[in-house]
Amino acid sequence: MNDMRDIEAGLKRHLRRLESPELTEPSLSDLLTSARRRSRRRSAVTTALGTSVSALVIASVLLGVSSLRQPSGATTSSPPTSAEPTNGEQVTPWPAPTGLVLATTDAIDLVARYEQALADGNADLAWAALSPGFRAIGLDSNFSRYTAERLGFMTSVGSRFEVQIRSADPNVLRRWALPRLTEGADLSSGYLIEAHYPGLAAQYPSADASCASDFYIVAADQTHTWSIWWVGDAAALPNGSCSRSAADYSSAP
Amino acid sequence: MDVDVPASLAQVDQRPRATESLGGAAVLFDEMYRSHYRDVLRYALVLTRNDWDAQDIVAETFLRAWDAWQAGREPVGTPLPWLFTIARHLATDRWRRLQRALPRGTDRLVSNPMLEAESRAWLQSLCGLLPERQREVIVLRYDHDLPDSEIGRVMRLSESGVRSLAARALGVLRAHPEVWR
């Protein structure tokens, strides 16, 4: 019995220490304001699809390269236009979120800010949300929290991560999020980025897949379904000379 | 069970300031908030094992509580179990979303700058020893001194279910004095 009392007393003591002595609760007003902002943002991102101006973005990140394997002799790849990988027999597990996942979640956040500012009638703020000044969101002390929050929008489907977000303006990806998604690419080793925009058929310059160690393929089909494939192993792709260099990226539309 | 914020909260940023003009209800809510902020935070911390998540859950808990309070749905009796119930729903919802998103085996006890190193280590040990529901019973019983009936209400368990979980947790802890000494 004494043993039990000791356990209980010890647990109480430890549990009461589960907060910093310096911790002071924020004012109720501040707390509610920040909570409402987050709810609003989440609501903006996860609201059911349906409005005619909405576009559905599904960013799919492949965990392996097999689905992108090209026929022998091919030198560049056309991005798949479906969110489904073409096959998956050699998919390997992805051990942890990578830079691309974080970049993807950053992009979601940016889109959400952009949408919210538009919805609030603040066109200037909407533009500012897309400006480099807002890049700091990924660097502040709350990054873990924001990341976790945004990871909550991601679902694991087989070998992929899917991110769903609707955007009133698909071009937002073209202006900002798409280049940002490719920031993690090692430009010196070459990369492949191809983007097909619904109705636009615009294309980013691409380096030959054969000289890429990490590259991304981004595609959107006519149903506004966006797919992003990350490929980390160029060995599975056909050999060939690099038809384009990273410098081509500077001439992106 | 996602966080369901009514459409009327679209103008949200103004509403917290409205607490100043709501008189008695707002004052009472503010008192409740000050009394129980830390309780809910510690509970959320044990549930989530991550203080960023815990702080988010606390904020959302009081947001939902405030909405309910304003709508005349304040709790009957002591508000703490009511707050815990809200927090628990939010934590469960968040856990489900993260389970779908995070690779298996990802350690959610990743960043707890709010905690001192000793407490962080202790929490990690506790989490390693006890499954989530046992941990929850322990924290509700020994940190917040809730009776088993209230714990059962929060966790949707019978009193005997609560006692059973607590007994199993204490049985494990008895063999690990380093966690409670």
GROMACS .gro file of C-alpha atoms in nm:
model
  434
    1MET     CA    1   0.000   0.000   0.000
    2ASN     CA    2   0.284   0.234   0.084
    3ASP     CA    3   0.428   0.142  -0.249
    4MET     CA    4   0.110   0.258  -0.418
    5ARG     CA    5   0.109   0.588  -0.231
    6ASP     CA    6   0.467   0.646  -0.336
    7ILE     CA    7   0.377   0.580  -0.697
    8GLU     CA    8   0.083   0.816  -0.684
    9ALA     CA    9   0.281   1.089  -0.515
   10GLY     CA   10   0.566   1.050  -0.759
   11LEU     CA   11   0.336   1.063  -1.057
   12LYS     CA   12   0.168   1.375  -0.928
   13ARG     CA   13   0.502   1.540  -0.876
   14HIS     CA   14   0.624   1.460  -1.225
   15LEU     CA   15   0.299   1.548  -1.394
   16ARG     CA   16   0.287   1.888  -1.231
   17ARG     CA   17   0.628   1.958  -1.377
   18LEU     CA   18   0.503   1.907  -1.729
   19GLU     CA   19   0.515   2.272  -1.806
   20SER     CA   20   0.777   2.534  -1.798
   21PRO     CA   21   0.784   2.737  -1.476
   22GLU     CA   22   0.801   3.047  -1.693
   23LEU     CA   23   0.494   2.950  -1.884
   24THR     CA   24   0.224   3.212  -1.875
   25GLU     CA   25  -0.100   3.155  -2.052
   26PRO     CA   26  -0.165   3.390  -2.343
   27SER     CA   27  -0.453   3.627  -2.305
   28LEU     CA   28  -0.783   3.465  -2.390
   29SER     CA   29  -0.831   3.710  -2.672
   30ASP     CA   30  -0.495   3.625  -2.831
   31LEU     CA   31  -0.554   3.257  -2.791
   32LEU     CA   32  -0.897   3.266  -2.953
   33THR     CA   33  -0.777   3.487  -3.234
   34SER     CA   34  -0.493   3.256  -3.327
   35ALA     CA   35  -0.715   2.949  -3.297
   36ARG     CA   36  -0.975   3.106  -3.522
   37ARG     CA   37  -0.715   3.195  -3.779
   38ARG     CA   38  -0.596   2.840  -3.792
   39SER     CA   39  -0.948   2.706  -3.813
   40ARG     CA   40  -1.022   2.944  -4.092
   41ARG     CA   41  -0.717   2.840  -4.282
   42ARG     CA   42  -0.794   2.476  -4.234
   43SER     CA   43  -1.149   2.535  -4.332
   44ALA     CA   44  -1.038   2.717  -4.645
   45VAL     CA   45  -0.818   2.429  -4.742
   46THR     CA   46  -1.039   2.139  -4.655
   47THR     CA   47  -1.380   2.268  -4.746
   48ALA     CA   48  -1.557   2.026  -4.970
   49LEU     CA   49  -1.502   2.064  -5.338
   50GLY     CA   50  -1.782   2.189  -5.546
   51THR     CA   51  -1.770   2.549  -5.644
   52SER     CA   52  -1.722   2.600  -6.010
   53VAL     CA   53  -1.420   2.822  -5.961
   54SER     CA   54  -1.242   2.567  -5.749
   55ALA     CA   55  -0.962   2.361  -5.879
   56LEU     CA   56  -0.854   2.046  -5.710
   57VAL     CA   57  -0.487   2.005  -5.665
   58ILE     CA   58  -0.354   1.667  -5.585
   59ALA     CA   59   0.015   1.662  -5.533
   60SER     CA   60   0.133   1.309  -5.544
   61VAL     CA   61   0.481   1.224  -5.442
   62LEU     CA   62   0.608   0.892  -5.554
   63LEU     CA   63   0.830   0.702  -5.323
   64GLY     CA   64   1.012   0.516  -5.590
   65VAL     CA   65   1.106   0.542  -5.950
   66SER     CA   66   0.952   0.237  -6.103
   67SER     CA   67   0.638   0.410  -6.210
   68LEU     CA   68   0.839   0.656  -6.411
   69ARG     CA   69   1.056   0.406  -6.587
   70GLN     CA   70   1.067   0.488  -6.952
   71PRO     CA   71   1.092   0.262  -7.252
   72SER     CA   72   1.448   0.191  -7.355
   73GLY     CA   73   1.590   0.467  -7.570
   74ALA     CA   74   1.372   0.743  -7.444
   75THR     CA   75   1.563   1.057  -7.357
   76THR     CA   76   1.299   1.265  -7.190
   77SER     CA   77   0.978   1.174  -7.023
   78SER     CA   78   0.637   1.313  -7.067
   79PRO     CA   79   0.474   1.361  -6.732
   80PRO     CA   80   0.193   1.125  -6.656
   81THR     CA   81  -0.138   1.301  -6.664
   82SER     CA   82  -0.305   1.080  -6.411
   83ALA     CA   83  -0.253   1.090  -6.039
   84GLU     CA   84  -0.212   0.714  -6.040
   85PRO     CA   85   0.137   0.573  -6.077
   86THR     CA   86   0.169   0.359  -6.384
   87ASN     CA   87   0.303   0.068  -6.185
   88GLY     CA   88   0.445   0.017  -5.845
   89GLU     CA   89   0.631  -0.306  -5.822
   90GLN     CA   90   0.963  -0.149  -5.722
   91VAL     CA   91   0.840   0.118  -5.489
   92THR     CA   92   1.050   0.152  -5.180
   93PRO     CA   93   0.937   0.298  -4.850
   94TRP     CA   94   1.000   0.662  -4.790
   95PRO     CA   95   1.161   0.681  -4.449
   96ALA     CA   96   1.066   1.032  -4.353
   97PRO     CA   97   0.921   1.350  -4.494
   98THR     CA   98   1.177   1.506  -4.721
   99GLY     CA   99   1.236   1.856  -4.834
  100LEU     CA  100   0.982   1.808  -5.103
  101VAL     CA  101   0.711   1.724  -4.856
  102LEU     CA  102   0.795   2.031  -4.656
  103ALA     CA  103   0.805   2.238  -4.970
  104THR     CA  104   0.471   2.095  -5.066
  105THR     CA  105   0.320   2.182  -4.735
  106ASP     CA  106   0.466   2.529  -4.762
  107ALA     CA  107   0.299   2.563  -5.097
  108ILE     CA  108  -0.030   2.462  -4.944
  109ASP     CA  109   0.008   2.722  -4.680
  110LEU     CA  110   0.084   2.986  -4.936
  111VAL     CA  111  -0.216   2.890  -5.142
  112ALA     CA  112  -0.433   2.899  -4.833
  113ARG     CA  113  -0.308   3.247  -4.743
  114TYR     CA  114  -0.360   3.362  -5.094
  115GLU     CA  115  -0.713   3.228  -5.105
  116GLN     CA  116  -0.800   3.370  -4.769
  117ALA     CA  117  -0.672   3.713  -4.858
  118LEU     CA  118  -0.871   3.705  -5.179
  119ALA     CA  119  -1.179   3.594  -4.991
  120ASP     CA  120  -1.131   3.882  -4.751
  121GLY     CA  121  -1.109   4.123  -5.040
  122ASN     CA  122  -0.746   4.205  -4.972
  123ALA     CA  123  -0.590   4.176  -5.313
  124ASP     CA  124  -0.272   4.341  -5.194
  125LEU     CA  125  -0.235   4.091  -4.916
  126ALA     CA  126  -0.308   3.811  -5.156
  127TRP     CA  127  -0.020   3.921  -5.370
  128ALA     CA  128   0.200   3.967  -5.067
  129ALA     CA  129   0.123   3.612  -4.965
  130LEU     CA  130   0.295   3.505  -5.280
  131SER     CA  131   0.593   3.729  -5.236
  132PRO     CA  132   0.930   3.610  -5.110
  133GLY     CA  133   0.875   3.800  -4.787
  134PHE     CA  134   0.640   3.527  -4.678
  135ARG     CA  135   0.895   3.256  -4.721
  136ALA     CA  136   0.982   3.309  -4.358
  137ILE     CA  137   0.679   3.110  -4.257
  138GLY     CA  138   0.881   2.798  -4.303
  139LEU     CA  139   1.161   2.923  -4.089
  140ASP     CA  140   1.000   3.058  -3.779
  141SER     CA  141   0.990   2.886  -3.448
  142ASN     CA  142   0.646   2.750  -3.515
  143PHE     CA  143   0.759   2.560  -3.816
  144SER     CA  144   0.707   2.222  -3.658
  145ARG     CA  145   0.357   2.306  -3.565
  146TYR     CA  146   0.269   2.443  -3.903
  147THR     CA  147   0.430   2.150  -4.072
  148ALA     CA  148   0.241   1.901  -3.862
  149GLU     CA  149  -0.077   2.086  -3.924
  150ARG     CA  150  -0.027   2.086  -4.292
  151LEU     CA  151   0.089   1.730  -4.297
  152GLY     CA  152  -0.253   1.659  -4.163
  153PHE     CA  153  -0.383   1.738  -4.508
  154MET     CA  154  -0.164   1.477  -4.659
  155THR     CA  155  -0.271   1.122  -4.692
  156SER     CA  156  -0.066   0.821  -4.768
  157VAL     CA  157  -0.212   0.630  -5.058
  158GLY     CA  158  -0.014   0.323  -5.131
  159SER     CA  159   0.330   0.442  -5.220
  160ARG     CA  160   0.241   0.805  -5.255
  161PHE     CA  161   0.155   1.100  -5.048
  162GLU     CA  162  -0.140   1.293  -5.173
  163VAL     CA  163  -0.213   1.647  -5.087
  164GLN     CA  164  -0.550   1.784  -5.164
  165ILE     CA  165  -0.620   2.147  -5.182
  166ARG     CA  166  -0.857   2.352  -5.384
  167SER     CA  167  -0.757   2.673  -5.538
  168ALA     CA  168  -0.975   2.937  -5.691
  169ASP     CA  169  -0.687   3.022  -5.914
  170PRO     CA  170  -0.482   2.735  -6.055
  171ASN     CA  171  -0.231   2.989  -6.178
  172VAL     CA  172  -0.123   3.040  -5.822
  173LEU     CA  173   0.080   2.727  -5.862
  174ARG     CA  174   0.238   2.857  -6.172
  175ARG     CA  175   0.334   3.186  -6.017
  176TRP     CA  176   0.472   3.067  -5.695
  177ALA     CA  177   0.412   2.727  -5.556
  178LEU     CA  178   0.541   2.529  -5.845
  179PRO     CA  179   0.883   2.694  -5.858
  180ARG     CA  180   0.898   2.661  -5.485
  181LEU     CA  181   0.833   2.292  -5.504
  182THR     CA  182   1.139   2.257  -5.715
  183GLU     CA  183   1.365   2.454  -5.486
  184GLY     CA  184   1.500   2.142  -5.331
  185ALA     CA  185   1.624   2.012  -5.662
  186ASP     CA  186   1.995   1.997  -5.706
  187LEU     CA  187   2.028   2.215  -6.010
  188SER     CA  188   2.390   2.129  -6.063
  189SER     CA  189   2.307   1.766  -6.121
  190GLY     CA  190   2.027   1.837  -6.358
  191TYR     CA  191   1.661   1.795  -6.309
  192LEU     CA  192   1.345   1.754  -6.497
  193ILE     CA  193   1.047   1.972  -6.448
  194GLU     CA  194   0.757   1.965  -6.678
  195ALA     CA  195   0.434   2.130  -6.600
  196HIS     CA  196   0.117   2.113  -6.797
  197TYR     CA  197  -0.139   2.362  -6.690
  198PRO     CA  198  -0.502   2.306  -6.754
  199GLY     CA  199  -0.580   2.478  -7.078
  200LEU     CA  200  -0.239   2.639  -7.095
  201ALA     CA  201  -0.003   2.360  -7.189
  202ALA     CA  202   0.284   2.569  -7.061
  203GLN     CA  203   0.605   2.387  -6.995
  204TYR     CA  204   0.896   2.448  -6.772
  205PRO     CA  205   1.235   2.380  -6.916
  206SER     CA  206   1.358   2.037  -6.844
  207ALA     CA  207   1.690   1.873  -6.812
  208ASP     CA  208   1.730   1.527  -6.943
  209ALA     CA  209   1.621   1.272  -6.691
  210SER     CA  210   1.927   1.063  -6.754
  211CYS     CA  211   2.156   1.312  -6.581
  212ALA     CA  212   1.933   1.386  -6.288
  213SER     CA  213   1.997   1.255  -5.944
  214ASP     CA  214   1.684   1.414  -5.808
  215PHE     CA  215   1.410   1.555  -6.017
  216TYR     CA  216   1.046   1.625  -6.015
  217ILE     CA  217   0.773   1.592  -6.261
  218VAL     CA  218   0.471   1.808  -6.216
  219ALA     CA  219   0.166   1.764  -6.425
  220ALA     CA  220  -0.194   1.863  -6.427
  221ASP     CA  221  -0.460   1.713  -6.641
  222GLN     CA  222  -0.767   1.874  -6.781
  223THR     CA  223  -0.964   1.787  -6.473
  224HIS     CA  224  -0.738   2.010  -6.266
  225THR     CA  225  -0.581   1.717  -6.098
  226TRP     CA  226  -0.226   1.801  -6.016
  227SER     CA  227   0.036   1.543  -5.967
  228ILE     CA  228   0.389   1.581  -5.849
  229TRP     CA  229   0.625   1.291  -5.875
  230TRP     CA  230   0.952   1.294  -5.693
  231VAL     CA  231   1.217   1.065  -5.821
  232GLY     CA  232   1.530   1.011  -5.624
  233ASP     CA  233   1.712   0.752  -5.827
  234ALA     CA  234   1.800   0.828  -6.182
  235ALA     CA  235   1.964   0.491  -6.223
  236ALA     CA  236   1.635   0.335  -6.311
  237LEU     CA  237   1.592   0.574  -6.599
  238PRO     CA  238   1.740   0.526  -6.940
  239ASN     CA  239   2.085   0.657  -7.001
  240GLY     CA  240   2.139   0.937  -7.241
  241SER     CA  241   2.295   1.274  -7.277
  242CYS     CA  242   2.160   1.576  -7.105
  243SER     CA  243   1.971   1.769  -7.359
  244ARG     CA  244   1.920   2.065  -7.135
  245SER     CA  245   2.109   2.218  -6.850
  246ALA     CA  246   1.999   2.375  -6.529
  247ALA     CA  247   2.068   2.713  -6.682
  248ASP     CA  248   1.761   2.664  -6.895
  249TYR     CA  249   1.554   2.710  -6.586
  250SER     CA  250   1.623   3.081  -6.591
  251SER     CA  251   1.426   3.107  -6.911
  252ALA     CA  252   1.117   2.962  -6.753
  253PRO     CA  253   0.798   3.136  -6.855
  254MET     CA  254  -1.452   1.465  -3.629
  255ASP     CA  255  -1.279   1.762  -3.770
  256VAL     CA  256  -1.287   2.095  -3.596
  257ASP     CA  257  -1.620   2.227  -3.696
  258VAL     CA  258  -1.622   2.602  -3.693
  259PRO     CA  259  -1.957   2.749  -3.786
  260ALA     CA  260  -1.972   2.974  -4.088
  261SER     CA  261  -2.068   3.261  -3.864
  262LEU     CA  262  -1.713   3.256  -3.739
  263ALA     CA  263  -1.588   3.379  -4.072
  264GLN     CA  264  -1.546   3.718  -3.910
  265VAL     CA  265  -1.345   3.555  -3.644
  266ASP     CA  266  -1.082   3.806  -3.564
  267GLN     CA  267  -1.326   4.047  -3.414
  268ARG     CA  268  -1.500   3.799  -3.194
  269PRO     CA  269  -1.248   3.752  -2.917
  270ARG     CA  270  -1.246   4.123  -2.856
  271ALA     CA  271  -1.620   4.098  -2.819
  272THR     CA  272  -1.563   3.916  -2.494
  273GLU     CA  273  -1.513   4.255  -2.340
  274SER     CA  274  -1.866   4.355  -2.413
  275LEU     CA  275  -2.038   4.034  -2.326
  276GLY     CA  276  -2.040   4.103  -1.959
  277GLY     CA  277  -2.080   3.828  -1.706
  278ALA     CA  278  -2.052   3.533  -1.943
  279ALA     CA  279  -1.721   3.651  -2.080
  280VAL     CA  280  -1.584   3.724  -1.737
  281LEU     CA  281  -1.680   3.380  -1.617
  282PHE     CA  282  -1.529   3.220  -1.924
  283ASP     CA  283  -1.211   3.417  -1.881
  284GLU     CA  284  -1.187   3.302  -1.520
  285MET     CA  285  -1.239   2.944  -1.629
  286TYR     CA  286  -0.972   2.987  -1.892
  287ARG     CA  287  -0.719   3.119  -1.645
  288SER     CA  288  -0.800   2.847  -1.396
  289HIS     CA  289  -0.774   2.560  -1.639
  290TYR     CA  290  -0.537   2.661  -1.917
  291ARG     CA  291  -0.249   2.471  -1.762
  292ASP     CA  292  -0.463   2.170  -1.681
  293VAL     CA  293  -0.574   2.137  -2.040
  294LEU     CA  294  -0.222   2.198  -2.164
  295ARG     CA  295  -0.074   1.921  -1.950
  296TYR     CA  296  -0.348   1.684  -2.054
  297ALA     CA  297  -0.297   1.766  -2.421
  298LEU     CA  298   0.075   1.723  -2.378
  299VAL     CA  299   0.033   1.372  -2.248
  300LEU     CA  300  -0.210   1.293  -2.527
  301THR     CA  301  -0.002   1.430  -2.810
  302ARG     CA  302   0.351   1.407  -2.668
  303ASN     CA  303   0.438   1.718  -2.861
  304ASP     CA  304   0.399   2.064  -2.720
  305TRP     CA  305   0.326   2.236  -3.053
  306ASP     CA  306   0.037   2.001  -3.103
  307ALA     CA  307  -0.062   2.042  -2.740
  308GLN     CA  308  -0.072   2.418  -2.765
  309ASP     CA  309  -0.280   2.399  -3.079
  310ILE     CA  310  -0.522   2.165  -2.912
  311VAL     CA  311  -0.551   2.389  -2.609
  312ALA     CA  312  -0.626   2.689  -2.827
  313GLU     CA  313  -0.887   2.501  -3.024
  314THR     CA  314  -1.036   2.355  -2.711
  315PHE     CA  315  -1.100   2.697  -2.563
  316LEU     CA  316  -1.222   2.825  -2.896
  317ARG     CA  317  -1.484   2.555  -2.915
  318ALA     CA  318  -1.564   2.596  -2.550
  319TRP     CA  319  -1.615   2.967  -2.598
  320ASP     CA  320  -1.844   2.909  -2.894
  321ALA     CA  321  -2.049   2.665  -2.690
  322TRP     CA  322  -2.048   2.897  -2.393
  323GLN     CA  323  -2.179   3.184  -2.603
  324ALA     CA  324  -2.449   2.960  -2.742
  325GLY     CA  325  -2.565   2.882  -2.392
  326ARG     CA  326  -2.418   2.532  -2.390
  327GLU     CA  327  -2.185   2.582  -2.097
  328PRO     CA  328  -2.110   2.275  -1.890
  329VAL     CA  329  -2.316   2.169  -1.597
  330GLY     CA  330  -2.097   2.140  -1.291
  331THR     CA  331  -1.721   2.163  -1.300
  332PRO     CA  332  -1.593   2.258  -1.645
  333LEU     CA  333  -1.268   2.063  -1.638
  334PRO     CA  334  -1.404   1.727  -1.760
  335TRP     CA  335  -1.594   1.914  -2.028
  336LEU     CA  336  -1.274   2.083  -2.146
  337PHE     CA  337  -1.089   1.752  -2.137
  338THR     CA  338  -1.358   1.592  -2.348
  339ILE     CA  339  -1.324   1.862  -2.613
  340ALA     CA  340  -0.946   1.836  -2.604
  341ARG     CA  341  -0.963   1.462  -2.633
  342HIS     CA  342  -1.184   1.478  -2.942
  343LEU     CA  343  -0.948   1.726  -3.101
  344ALA     CA  344  -0.644   1.516  -3.017
  345THR     CA  345  -0.809   1.205  -3.157
  346ASP     CA  346  -0.896   1.385  -3.475
  347ARG     CA  347  -0.547   1.521  -3.511
  348TRP     CA  348  -0.395   1.182  -3.439
  349ARG     CA  349  -0.604   1.022  -3.710
  350ARG     CA  350  -0.499   1.278  -3.963
  351LEU     CA  351  -0.135   1.244  -3.872
  352GLN     CA  352  -0.154   0.867  -3.877
  353ARG     CA  353  -0.261   0.891  -4.236
  354ALA     CA  354   0.008   1.142  -4.319
  355LEU     CA  355   0.318   1.047  -4.130
  356PRO     CA  356   0.533   0.752  -4.220
  357ARG     CA  357   0.496   0.462  -3.982
  358GLY     CA  358   0.727   0.485  -3.687
  359THR     CA  359   0.764   0.860  -3.697
  360ASP     CA  360   0.824   0.980  -3.345
  361ARG     CA  361   0.584   1.254  -3.255
  362LEU     CA  362   0.783   1.340  -2.947
  363VAL     CA  363   0.997   1.551  -3.169
  364SER     CA  364   1.014   1.896  -3.030
  365ASN     CA  365   0.921   2.009  -2.687
  366PRO     CA  366   1.104   2.332  -2.622
  367MET     CA  367   0.843   2.419  -2.365
  368LEU     CA  368   0.954   2.137  -2.143
  369GLU     CA  369   1.267   2.122  -1.939
  370ALA     CA  370   1.501   1.841  -2.030
  371GLU     CA  371   1.413   1.642  -1.721
  372SER     CA  372   1.042   1.658  -1.785
  373ARG     CA  373   1.092   1.577  -2.149
  374ALA     CA  374   1.286   1.267  -2.057
  375TRP     CA  375   1.025   1.169  -1.802
  376LEU     CA  376   0.742   1.206  -2.051
  377GLN     CA  377   0.935   1.000  -2.299
  378SER     CA  378   0.982   0.725  -2.041
  379LEU     CA  379   0.617   0.729  -1.947
  380CYS     CA  380   0.514   0.711  -2.311
  381GLY     CA  381   0.748   0.421  -2.361
  382LEU     CA  382   0.596   0.228  -2.074
  383LEU     CA  383   0.226   0.296  -2.098
  384PRO     CA  384  -0.010   0.280  -2.391
  385GLU     CA  385  -0.208   0.592  -2.461
  386ARG     CA  386  -0.526   0.508  -2.274
  387GLN     CA  387  -0.342   0.399  -1.961
  388ARG     CA  388  -0.141   0.717  -1.975
  389GLU     CA  389  -0.456   0.916  -2.006
  390VAL     CA  390  -0.617   0.756  -1.703
  391ILE     CA  391  -0.304   0.822  -1.503
  392VAL     CA  392  -0.290   1.188  -1.593
  393LEU     CA  393  -0.661   1.244  -1.533
  394ARG     CA  394  -0.650   1.068  -1.202
  395TYR     CA  395  -0.324   1.190  -1.055
  396ASP     CA  396  -0.266   1.521  -1.221
  397HIS     CA  397  -0.622   1.645  -1.221
  398ASP     CA  398  -0.766   1.441  -0.939
  399LEU     CA  399  -1.075   1.350  -1.134
  400PRO     CA  400  -1.293   1.078  -0.983
  401ASP     CA  401  -1.327   0.762  -1.186
  402SER     CA  402  -1.681   0.852  -1.285
  403GLU     CA  403  -1.560   1.177  -1.446
  404ILE     CA  404  -1.266   1.004  -1.608
  405GLY     CA  405  -1.508   0.754  -1.753
  406ARG     CA  406  -1.720   1.033  -1.893
  407VAL     CA  407  -1.420   1.195  -2.059
  408MET     CA  408  -1.289   0.869  -2.198
  409ARG     CA  409  -1.627   0.713  -2.264
  410LEU     CA  410  -1.556   0.425  -2.036
  411SER     CA  411  -1.735   0.264  -1.748
  412GLU     CA  412  -1.596   0.322  -1.402
  413SER     CA  413  -1.481  -0.036  -1.388
  414GLY     CA  414  -1.308   0.017  -1.721
  415VAL     CA  415  -1.127   0.314  -1.577
  416ARG     CA  416  -1.024   0.119  -1.270
  417SER     CA  417  -0.903  -0.163  -1.485
  418LEU     CA  418  -0.687   0.064  -1.699
  419ALA     CA  419  -0.549   0.238  -1.392
  420ALA     CA  420  -0.466  -0.092  -1.224
  421ARG     CA  421  -0.281  -0.213  -1.530
  422ALA     CA  422  -0.090   0.114  -1.559
  423LEU     CA  423   0.006   0.110  -1.193
  424GLY     CA  424   0.112  -0.251  -1.225
  425VAL     CA  425   0.353  -0.156  -1.500
  426LEU     CA  426   0.478   0.147  -1.311
  427ARG     CA  427   0.540  -0.052  -0.997
  428ALA     CA  428   0.809  -0.238  -1.185
  429HIS     CA  429   0.966   0.088  -1.301
  430PRO     CA  430   1.037   0.302  -0.998
  431GLU     CA  431   1.262   0.526  -1.203
  432VAL     CA  432   0.947   0.677  -1.354
  433TRP     CA  433   0.786   0.779  -1.028
  434ARG     CA  434   1.072   0.827  -0.783
   0.00000   0.00000   0.00000
